XYZ file of C-alpha atoms in Angstrom:
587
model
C 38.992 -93.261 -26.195
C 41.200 -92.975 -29.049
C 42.627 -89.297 -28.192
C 43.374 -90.812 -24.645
C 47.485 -91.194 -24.347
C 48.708 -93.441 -22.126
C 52.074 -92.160 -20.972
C 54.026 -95.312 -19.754
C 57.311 -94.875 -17.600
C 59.577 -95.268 -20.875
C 57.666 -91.983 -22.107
C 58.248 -90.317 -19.077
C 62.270 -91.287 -19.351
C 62.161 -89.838 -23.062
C 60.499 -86.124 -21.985
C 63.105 -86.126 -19.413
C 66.016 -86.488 -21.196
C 64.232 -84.027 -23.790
C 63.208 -80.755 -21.771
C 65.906 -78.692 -20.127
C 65.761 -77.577 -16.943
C 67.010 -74.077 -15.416
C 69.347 -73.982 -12.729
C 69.220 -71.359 -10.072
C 72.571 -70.099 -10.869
C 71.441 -69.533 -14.421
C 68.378 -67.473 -13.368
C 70.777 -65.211 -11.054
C 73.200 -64.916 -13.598
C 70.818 -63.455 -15.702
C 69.635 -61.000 -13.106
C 72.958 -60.272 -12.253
C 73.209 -59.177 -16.335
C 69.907 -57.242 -16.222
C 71.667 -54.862 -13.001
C 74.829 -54.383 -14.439
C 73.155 -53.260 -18.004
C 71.026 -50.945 -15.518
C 73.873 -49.476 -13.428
C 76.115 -49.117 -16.926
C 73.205 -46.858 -18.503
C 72.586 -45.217 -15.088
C 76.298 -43.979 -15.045
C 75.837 -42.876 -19.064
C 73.037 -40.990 -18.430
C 74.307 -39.624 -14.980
C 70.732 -40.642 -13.285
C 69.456 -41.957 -10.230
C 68.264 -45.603 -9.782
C 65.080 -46.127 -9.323
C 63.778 -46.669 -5.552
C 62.313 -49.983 -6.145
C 66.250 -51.061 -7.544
C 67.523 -50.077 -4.653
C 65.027 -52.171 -2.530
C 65.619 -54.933 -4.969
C 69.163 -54.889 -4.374
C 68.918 -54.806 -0.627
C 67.061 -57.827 -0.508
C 69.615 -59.604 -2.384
C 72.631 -58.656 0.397
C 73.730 -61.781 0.720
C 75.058 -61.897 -2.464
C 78.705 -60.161 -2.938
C 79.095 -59.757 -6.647
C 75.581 -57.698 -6.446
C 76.707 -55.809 -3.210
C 79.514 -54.018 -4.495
C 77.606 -53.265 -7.380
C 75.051 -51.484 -5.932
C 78.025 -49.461 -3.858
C 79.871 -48.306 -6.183
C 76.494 -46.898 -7.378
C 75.403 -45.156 -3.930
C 78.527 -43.831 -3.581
C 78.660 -41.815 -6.693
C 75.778 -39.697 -5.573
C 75.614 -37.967 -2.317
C 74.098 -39.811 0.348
C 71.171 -38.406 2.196
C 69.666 -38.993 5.813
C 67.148 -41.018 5.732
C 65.564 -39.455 8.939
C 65.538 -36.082 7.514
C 61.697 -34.396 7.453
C 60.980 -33.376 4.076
C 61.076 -29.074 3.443
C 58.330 -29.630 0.891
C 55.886 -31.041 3.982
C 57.164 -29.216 6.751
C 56.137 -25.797 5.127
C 52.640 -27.547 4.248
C 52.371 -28.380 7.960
C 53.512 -24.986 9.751
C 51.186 -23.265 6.919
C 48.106 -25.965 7.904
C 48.845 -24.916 11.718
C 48.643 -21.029 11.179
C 45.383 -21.566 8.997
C 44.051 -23.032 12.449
C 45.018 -20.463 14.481
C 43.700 -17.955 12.526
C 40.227 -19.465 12.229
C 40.718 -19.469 16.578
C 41.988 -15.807 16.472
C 39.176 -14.934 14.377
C 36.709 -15.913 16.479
C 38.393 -14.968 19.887
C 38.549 -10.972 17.903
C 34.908 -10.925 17.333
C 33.955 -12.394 20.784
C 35.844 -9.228 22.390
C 35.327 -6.634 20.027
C 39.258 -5.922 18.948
C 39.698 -4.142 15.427
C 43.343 -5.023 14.522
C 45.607 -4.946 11.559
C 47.489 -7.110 9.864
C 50.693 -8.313 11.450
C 53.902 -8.603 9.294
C 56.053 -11.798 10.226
C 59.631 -11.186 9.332
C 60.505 -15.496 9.667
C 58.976 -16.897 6.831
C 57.868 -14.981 3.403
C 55.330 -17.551 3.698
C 53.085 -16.248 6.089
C 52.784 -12.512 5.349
C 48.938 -12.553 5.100
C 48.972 -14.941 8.444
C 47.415 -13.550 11.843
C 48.333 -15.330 14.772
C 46.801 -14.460 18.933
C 50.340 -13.893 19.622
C 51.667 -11.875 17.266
C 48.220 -9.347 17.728
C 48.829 -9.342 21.573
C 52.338 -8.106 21.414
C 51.199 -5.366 18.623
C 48.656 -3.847 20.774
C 51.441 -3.744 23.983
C 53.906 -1.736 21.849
C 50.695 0.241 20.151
C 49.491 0.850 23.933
C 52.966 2.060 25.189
C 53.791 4.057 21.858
C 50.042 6.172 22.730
C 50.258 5.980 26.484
C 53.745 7.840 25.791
C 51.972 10.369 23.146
C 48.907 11.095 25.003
C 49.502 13.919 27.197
C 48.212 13.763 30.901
C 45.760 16.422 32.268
C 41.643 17.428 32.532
C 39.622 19.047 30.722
C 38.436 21.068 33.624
C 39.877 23.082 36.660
C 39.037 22.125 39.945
C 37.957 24.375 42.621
C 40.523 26.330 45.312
C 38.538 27.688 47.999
C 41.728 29.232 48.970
C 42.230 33.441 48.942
C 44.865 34.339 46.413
C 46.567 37.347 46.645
C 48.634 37.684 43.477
C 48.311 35.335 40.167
C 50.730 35.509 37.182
C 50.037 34.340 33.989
C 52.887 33.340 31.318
C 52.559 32.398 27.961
C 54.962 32.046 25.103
C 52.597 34.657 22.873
C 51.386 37.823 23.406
C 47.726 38.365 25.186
C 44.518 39.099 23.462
C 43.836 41.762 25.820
C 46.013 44.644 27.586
C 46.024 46.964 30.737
C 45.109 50.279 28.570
C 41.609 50.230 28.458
C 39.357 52.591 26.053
C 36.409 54.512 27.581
C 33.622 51.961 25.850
C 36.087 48.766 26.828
C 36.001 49.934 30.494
C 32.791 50.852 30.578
C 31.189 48.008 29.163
C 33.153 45.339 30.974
C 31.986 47.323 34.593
C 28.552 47.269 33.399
C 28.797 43.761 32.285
C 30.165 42.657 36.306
C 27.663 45.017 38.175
C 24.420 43.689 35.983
C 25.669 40.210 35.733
C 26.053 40.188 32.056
C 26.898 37.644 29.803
C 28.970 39.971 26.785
C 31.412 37.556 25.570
C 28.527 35.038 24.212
C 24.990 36.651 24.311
C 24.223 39.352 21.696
C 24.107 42.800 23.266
C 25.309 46.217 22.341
C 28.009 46.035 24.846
C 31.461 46.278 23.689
C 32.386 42.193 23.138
C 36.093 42.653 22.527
C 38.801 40.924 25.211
C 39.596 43.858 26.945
C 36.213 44.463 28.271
C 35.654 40.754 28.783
C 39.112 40.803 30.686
C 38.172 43.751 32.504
C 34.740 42.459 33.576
C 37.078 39.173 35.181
C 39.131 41.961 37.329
C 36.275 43.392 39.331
C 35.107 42.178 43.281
C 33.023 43.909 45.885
C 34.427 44.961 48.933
C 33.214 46.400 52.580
C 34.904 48.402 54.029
C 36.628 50.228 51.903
C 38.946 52.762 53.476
C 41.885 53.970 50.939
C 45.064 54.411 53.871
C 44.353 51.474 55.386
C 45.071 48.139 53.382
C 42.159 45.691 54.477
C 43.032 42.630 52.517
C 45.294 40.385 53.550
C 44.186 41.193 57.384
C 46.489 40.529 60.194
C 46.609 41.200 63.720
C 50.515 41.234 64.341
C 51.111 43.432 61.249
C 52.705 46.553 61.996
C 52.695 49.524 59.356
C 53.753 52.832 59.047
C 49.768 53.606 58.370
C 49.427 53.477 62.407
C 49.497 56.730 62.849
C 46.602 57.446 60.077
C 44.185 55.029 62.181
C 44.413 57.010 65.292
C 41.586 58.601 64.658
C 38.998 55.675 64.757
C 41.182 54.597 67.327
C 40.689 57.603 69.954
C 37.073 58.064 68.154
C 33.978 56.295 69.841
C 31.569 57.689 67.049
C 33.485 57.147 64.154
C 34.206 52.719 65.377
C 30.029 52.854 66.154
C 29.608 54.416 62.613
C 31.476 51.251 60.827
C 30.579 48.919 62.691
C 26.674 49.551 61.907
C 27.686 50.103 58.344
C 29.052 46.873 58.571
C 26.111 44.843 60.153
C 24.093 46.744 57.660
C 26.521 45.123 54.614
C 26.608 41.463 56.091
C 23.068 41.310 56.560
C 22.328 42.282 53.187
C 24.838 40.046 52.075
C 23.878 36.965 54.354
C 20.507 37.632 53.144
C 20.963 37.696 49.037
C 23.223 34.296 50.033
C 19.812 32.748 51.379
C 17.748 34.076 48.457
C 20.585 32.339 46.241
C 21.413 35.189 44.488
C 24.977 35.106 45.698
C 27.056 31.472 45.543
C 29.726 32.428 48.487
C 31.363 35.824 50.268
C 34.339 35.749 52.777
C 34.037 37.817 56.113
C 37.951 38.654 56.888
C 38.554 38.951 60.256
C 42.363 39.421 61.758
C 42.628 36.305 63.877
C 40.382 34.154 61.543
C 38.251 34.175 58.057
C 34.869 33.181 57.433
C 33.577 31.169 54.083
C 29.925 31.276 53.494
C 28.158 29.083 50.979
C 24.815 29.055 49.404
C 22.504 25.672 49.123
C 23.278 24.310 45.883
C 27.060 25.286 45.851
C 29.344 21.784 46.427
C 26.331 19.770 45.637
C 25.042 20.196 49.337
C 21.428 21.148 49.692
C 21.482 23.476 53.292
C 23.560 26.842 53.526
C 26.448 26.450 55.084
C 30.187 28.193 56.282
C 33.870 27.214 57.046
C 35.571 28.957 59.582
C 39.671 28.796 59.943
C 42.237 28.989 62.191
C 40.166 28.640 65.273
C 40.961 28.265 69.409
C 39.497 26.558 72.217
C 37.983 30.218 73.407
C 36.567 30.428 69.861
C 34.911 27.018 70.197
C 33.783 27.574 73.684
C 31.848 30.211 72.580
C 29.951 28.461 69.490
C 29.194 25.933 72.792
C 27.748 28.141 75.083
C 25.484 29.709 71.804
C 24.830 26.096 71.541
C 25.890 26.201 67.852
C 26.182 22.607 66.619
C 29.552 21.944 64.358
C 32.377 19.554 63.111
C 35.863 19.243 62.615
C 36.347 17.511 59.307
C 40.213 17.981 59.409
C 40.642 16.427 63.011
C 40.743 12.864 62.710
C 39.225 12.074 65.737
C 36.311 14.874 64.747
C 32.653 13.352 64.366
C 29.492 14.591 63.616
C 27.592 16.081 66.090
C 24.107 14.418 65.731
C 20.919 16.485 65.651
C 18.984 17.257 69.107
C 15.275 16.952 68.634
C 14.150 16.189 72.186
C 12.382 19.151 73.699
C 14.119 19.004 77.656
C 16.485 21.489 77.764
C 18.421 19.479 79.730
C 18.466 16.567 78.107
C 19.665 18.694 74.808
C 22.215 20.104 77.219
C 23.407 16.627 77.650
C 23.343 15.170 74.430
C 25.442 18.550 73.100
C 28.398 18.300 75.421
C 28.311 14.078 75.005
C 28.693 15.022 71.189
C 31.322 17.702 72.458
C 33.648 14.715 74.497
C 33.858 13.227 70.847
C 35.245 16.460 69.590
C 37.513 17.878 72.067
C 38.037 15.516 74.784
C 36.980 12.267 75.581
C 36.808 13.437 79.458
C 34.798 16.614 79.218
C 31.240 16.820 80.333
C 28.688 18.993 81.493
C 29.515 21.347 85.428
C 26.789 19.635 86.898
C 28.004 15.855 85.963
C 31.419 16.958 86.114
C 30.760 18.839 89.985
C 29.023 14.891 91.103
C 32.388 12.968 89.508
C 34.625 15.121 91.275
C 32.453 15.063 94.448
C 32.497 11.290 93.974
C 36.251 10.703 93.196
C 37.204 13.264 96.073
C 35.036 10.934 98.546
C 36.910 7.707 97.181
C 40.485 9.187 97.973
C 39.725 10.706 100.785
C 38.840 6.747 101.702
C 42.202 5.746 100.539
C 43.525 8.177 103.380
C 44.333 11.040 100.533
C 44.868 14.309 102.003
C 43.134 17.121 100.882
C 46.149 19.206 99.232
C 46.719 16.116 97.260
C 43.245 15.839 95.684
C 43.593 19.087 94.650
C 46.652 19.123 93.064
C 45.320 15.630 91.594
C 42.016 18.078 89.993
C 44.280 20.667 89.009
C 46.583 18.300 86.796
C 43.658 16.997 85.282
C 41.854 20.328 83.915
C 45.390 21.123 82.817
C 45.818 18.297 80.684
C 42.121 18.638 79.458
C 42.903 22.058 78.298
C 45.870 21.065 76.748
C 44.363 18.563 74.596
C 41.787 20.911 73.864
C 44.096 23.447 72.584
C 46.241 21.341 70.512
C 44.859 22.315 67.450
C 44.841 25.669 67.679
C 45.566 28.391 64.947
C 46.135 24.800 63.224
C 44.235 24.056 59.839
C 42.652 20.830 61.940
C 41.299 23.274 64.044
C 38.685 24.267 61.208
C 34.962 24.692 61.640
C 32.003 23.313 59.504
C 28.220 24.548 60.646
C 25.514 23.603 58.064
C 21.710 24.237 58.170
C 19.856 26.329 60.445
C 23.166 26.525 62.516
C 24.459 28.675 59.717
C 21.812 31.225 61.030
C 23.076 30.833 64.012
C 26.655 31.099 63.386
C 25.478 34.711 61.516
C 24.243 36.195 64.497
C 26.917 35.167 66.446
C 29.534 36.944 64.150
C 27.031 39.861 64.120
C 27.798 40.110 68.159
C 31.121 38.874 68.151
C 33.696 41.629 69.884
C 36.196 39.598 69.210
C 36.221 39.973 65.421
C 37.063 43.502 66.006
C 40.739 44.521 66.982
C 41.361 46.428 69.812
C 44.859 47.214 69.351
C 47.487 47.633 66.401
C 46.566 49.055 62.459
C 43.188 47.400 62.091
C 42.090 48.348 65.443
C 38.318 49.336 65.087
C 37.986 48.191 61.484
C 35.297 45.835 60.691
C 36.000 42.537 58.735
C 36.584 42.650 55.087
C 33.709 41.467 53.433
C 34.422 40.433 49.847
C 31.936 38.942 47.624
C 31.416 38.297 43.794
C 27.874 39.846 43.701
C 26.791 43.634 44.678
C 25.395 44.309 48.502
C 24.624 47.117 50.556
C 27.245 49.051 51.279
C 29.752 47.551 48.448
C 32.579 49.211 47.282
C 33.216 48.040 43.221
C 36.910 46.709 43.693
C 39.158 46.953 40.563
C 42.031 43.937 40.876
C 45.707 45.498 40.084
C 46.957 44.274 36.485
C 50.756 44.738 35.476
C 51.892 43.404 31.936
C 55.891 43.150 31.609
C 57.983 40.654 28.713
C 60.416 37.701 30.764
C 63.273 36.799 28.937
C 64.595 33.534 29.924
C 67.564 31.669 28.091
C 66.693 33.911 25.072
C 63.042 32.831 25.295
C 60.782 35.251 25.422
C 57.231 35.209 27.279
C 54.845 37.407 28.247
C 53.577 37.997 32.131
C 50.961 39.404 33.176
C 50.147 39.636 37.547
C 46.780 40.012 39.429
C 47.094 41.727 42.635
C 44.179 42.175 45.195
C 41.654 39.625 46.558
C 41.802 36.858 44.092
C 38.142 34.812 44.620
C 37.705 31.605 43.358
C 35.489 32.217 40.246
C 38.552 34.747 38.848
C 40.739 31.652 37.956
C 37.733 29.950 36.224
C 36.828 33.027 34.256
C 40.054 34.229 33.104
C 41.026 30.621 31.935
C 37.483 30.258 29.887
C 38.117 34.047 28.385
C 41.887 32.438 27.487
C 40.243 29.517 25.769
C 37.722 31.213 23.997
C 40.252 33.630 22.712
C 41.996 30.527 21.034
C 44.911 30.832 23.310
C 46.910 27.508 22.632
C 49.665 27.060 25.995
C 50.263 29.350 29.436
C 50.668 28.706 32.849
C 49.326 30.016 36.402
C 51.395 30.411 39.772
C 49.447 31.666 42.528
C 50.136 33.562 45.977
C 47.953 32.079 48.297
C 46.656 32.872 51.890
C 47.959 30.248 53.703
C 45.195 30.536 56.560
C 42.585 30.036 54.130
C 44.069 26.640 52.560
C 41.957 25.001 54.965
C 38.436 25.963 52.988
C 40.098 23.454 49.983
C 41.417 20.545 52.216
C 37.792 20.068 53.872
C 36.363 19.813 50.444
C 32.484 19.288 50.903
C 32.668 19.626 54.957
C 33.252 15.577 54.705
C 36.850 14.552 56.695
C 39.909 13.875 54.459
C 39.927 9.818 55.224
C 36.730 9.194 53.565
C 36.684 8.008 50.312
C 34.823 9.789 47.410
C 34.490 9.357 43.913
C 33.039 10.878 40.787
C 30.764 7.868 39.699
C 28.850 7.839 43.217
C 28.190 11.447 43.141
C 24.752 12.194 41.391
C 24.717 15.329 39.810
C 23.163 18.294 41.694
C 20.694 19.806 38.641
C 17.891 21.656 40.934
C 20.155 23.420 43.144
C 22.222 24.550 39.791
C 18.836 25.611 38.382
C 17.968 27.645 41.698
C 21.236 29.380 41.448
C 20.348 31.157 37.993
C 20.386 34.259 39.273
C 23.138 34.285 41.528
C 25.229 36.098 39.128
C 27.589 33.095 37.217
C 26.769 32.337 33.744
C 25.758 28.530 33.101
C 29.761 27.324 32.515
C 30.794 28.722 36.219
C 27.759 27.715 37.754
C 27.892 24.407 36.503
C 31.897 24.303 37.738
C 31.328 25.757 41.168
C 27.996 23.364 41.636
C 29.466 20.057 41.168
C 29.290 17.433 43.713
C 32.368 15.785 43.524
C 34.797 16.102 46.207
C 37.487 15.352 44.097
C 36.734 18.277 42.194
C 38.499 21.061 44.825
C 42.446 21.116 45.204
C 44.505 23.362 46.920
C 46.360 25.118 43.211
C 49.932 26.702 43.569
C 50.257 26.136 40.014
C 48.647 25.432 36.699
C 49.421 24.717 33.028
C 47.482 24.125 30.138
C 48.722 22.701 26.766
C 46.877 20.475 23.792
C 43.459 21.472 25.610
C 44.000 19.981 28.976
C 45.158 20.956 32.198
C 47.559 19.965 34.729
C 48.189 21.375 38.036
C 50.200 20.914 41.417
């Protein structure tokens, strides 16, 4: 107990009046001192306060000595906004945001497959390795446009024109690999090459291989008739010529018309024949008031024979009727297919045929002995009305009138074209075989068979050189060289003399063509299928046995292969053609 101290109040009274005690005003007054030594060396040194100053002088606002202390300080430096976003993090965040999108783009690329390139920004330095979805998209627009633009339309292959050509000229900015001046072993090996079907530009054989003959081999056809004053091809029965006279003599002679016109039957039977043995794709029989197309099975893609015959009349038609010879209009639009008769009754076939007839030609034609109880029936029913009899008549008369009239509209017209397929291709034969009609009886031709023209040899052929004429066209001192085709141009001679063109490394020319204008119709009916249906390449399978039983027919593989494809959209009408950078392009 002795280090206990008692402090009594008189001790307490002594330790007051002994210890000093700070004021407030003291304490601030030495803060006060501690800022202005602060601000003094901050103004020395020319360097910023410290943040936490700053806050410690803004929570001591309310005193005024200390307020315009502090600014006079802030004013001396430049003041900034305090709701200003840093540079520092904004480039941190827009570089953080491209990072994602390029994982995203990444991903999105490999789901579909797209190879692309690095795209260049031009806004920030920054981002030069970056690869936005954006920036890709718009880079493969302008790539697309910039190739669309380079990338020259065309096909690599040349469709089919049915058509009869009588001239073709050829232009092309360099000189031909062949010319019209043959040598003895160029002529001769390109005629031998066309009559035995020879291959001489790409099999080995001791043929002469060079362009002329190969060219020469291209300008060959076989003809029937052949009669040198009389020109058979193009045939027309309103031409007049000064060659009348010449052609009295089969005129006035009975023997000498009987004489060609078995010489004749003699050629198109052979020739309808080889075309049913497929050893020969198509011929044309030329007759003056209409042609004739005939095309083996395989040819088009179509498995059956069949022929196109154009311009044609309601007499013409009649006839094919009363031969009962089943066919279709493809280029009428209200023509449909005449289904095929299998019931034995004659007169039920007789029925069916002129029912599929009223869908052709009229929708009011039927057969004499329906027709003969309408009228009967009709007559009684206005002659119950109280019709005279002179009225009815003229009433029946009006009525075949306008019958034939709508029969006739398409006449001489390319609707008016006829497709026959089949067995009633056989029958379409014979009746050519037997038709007068095909025969003029008055003006040049008069007595002259059809022209029979055909890319394979028959009985009776004449071999058929084509008429070649070279000549230089100047044109706005550019100079190109021509070279015309005269004579029956057949579809195969296009085909041939481009593919002798290409294989003689022949880099740009062009084609204009003379056509027969009769004969366009053979292209616009395509596969014997009517113009509004819709065709294309992907649904067509490819026709490989009927190529295969055409080997013998005469084309090599390349032409065969061209003139059996399936596709529809394969055969255009061609008044011109161009080819450039490998392709083609035609109007």
């Amino acid at each position: 107990m002795s280090n206990l101290t008692i402090h009594t109040p008189m001790a307490e009274s002594e330790n007051a009046n002994t210890l000093e005690w700070t004021r407030p005003d003291q304490v601030m007054q030495l803060h006060r001192m501690k800022l202005k030594k602060r601000a003094l060396q901050a103004r020395i040194n020319k360097t910023t306060i410290n943040t936490s100053t700053q806050q410690t002088t803004t929570n001591l606002d309310g005193l005024n000595s200390s307020n315009n202390l502090l600014h006079r300080i802030s004013y001396c430096q430049k003041r900034k906004n305090p709701f200003a976003i840093n540079e520092t993090y904004k480039k941190q965040k827009n570089i953080t945001k491209a990072g994602i999108e390029i994982s995203n783009d990444t991903t999105l690329f490999e789901l579909l497959n797209i190879d692309v390139q690095r795209e260049k920004p031009t806004v920030d330095s920054s981002m030069k390795d970056s690869l936005t979805f954006i920036n890709v998209l718009s880079k493969l627009e302008s790539s697309n446009q910039i190739s669309d633009a380079n990338v020259p339309k065309g096909a690599k292959y040349i469709p089919i024109d049915w058509t009869l050509k009588t001239k073709m000229r050829f232009m092309s900015p360099k000189p031909f690999p062949w010319n019209c001046k043959l040598k003895t072993s160029e002529e001769a090996s390109g005629t031998t090459g066309f009559v035995r079907c020879l291959n001489i530009g790409e099999k080995e054989t001791t043929l002469d291989t060079s362009p002329n003959a190969r060219f020469h081999q291209c300008c060959l056809i076989w003809q029937h008739p052949s009669l040198p004053w009389l020109e058979l091809f193009p045939r027309s029965a309103g031409k007049v010529s000064a060659s009348l006279a010449n052609n009295a003599l089969i005129v006035n002679n009975q023997n000498m018309k009987d004489a060609l016109y078995r010489e004749w039957g003699d050629s198109f039977r052979s020739l309808f024949h080889l075309l049913r043995a497929r050893q020969c794709p198509y011929f044309y029989v030329c007759a003056n008031t209409f042609t004739v197309l005939f095309r083996a099975a395989g040819i088009c893609g179509l498995s059956e024979i069949h022929a196109l015959v154009t311009p044609t009349t309601r007499g013409f038609r009649q006839s094919l009727k009363q031969e009962e010879i089943e066919y279709s209009m493809p280029l009428r639009k209200d023509s449909k297919r005449r289904s095929d008769i299998t019931d034995s009754d004659s007169k039920t076939v007789d029925t069916v045929s002129n029912t599929a007839d009223c869908q052709q030609e009229s929708d009011n034609y039927e057969k004499e002995e329906d027709d003969d109880d309408d009228d009967e029936t009709q007559d009684a029913w206005l002659e119950s009305l109280g019709v005279e009899n002179s009225e009815i008549k003229k009433i029946n008369h009006s009525q075949a009138r306008m019958t034939l009239e709508k029969e006739s509209e398409v006449d001489n017209l390319k609707q008016s074209l006829v497709f026959v397929r089949g067995v009633e291709t056989q029958a379409l034969f014979n009746f050519l075989l037997n038709c007068k009609s095909a025969i003029a009886a008055t003006g040049t031709l008069a007595g002259v068979s059809p022209t029979l023209l055909a890319p394979t040899a028959f009985h009776g052929a004449t071999l058929k050189p084509l008429k070649v004429r070279e000549s230089v066209v100047r044109d706005n001192n550019d100079r190109y060289y021509s070279l015309e085709l005269k004579g029956p141009l057949l579809p195969h001679v296009l085909p041939s003399l481009c593919h002798l063109m290409k294989s003689s490394q022949l880099e740009q020319y062009s084609v204009s063509c003379a056509q027969l204008a009769p004969t366009t119709s053979f292209s616009a009916a395509r596969h014997g299928h009517a113009i509004g249906e819709d065709h294309t390449r992907g649904e067509v399978p490819p026709n490989i046995f009927g190529q295969e039983n055409l080997s013998d027919c005469g084309f090599n593989e390349e032409l065969l292969s061209h003139f059996c494809s399936p596709d529809p959209a394969r055969i255009e009408i061609l008044d011109s053609l161009k080819f450039f950078n490998g392709l083609y392009t035609w109007s």
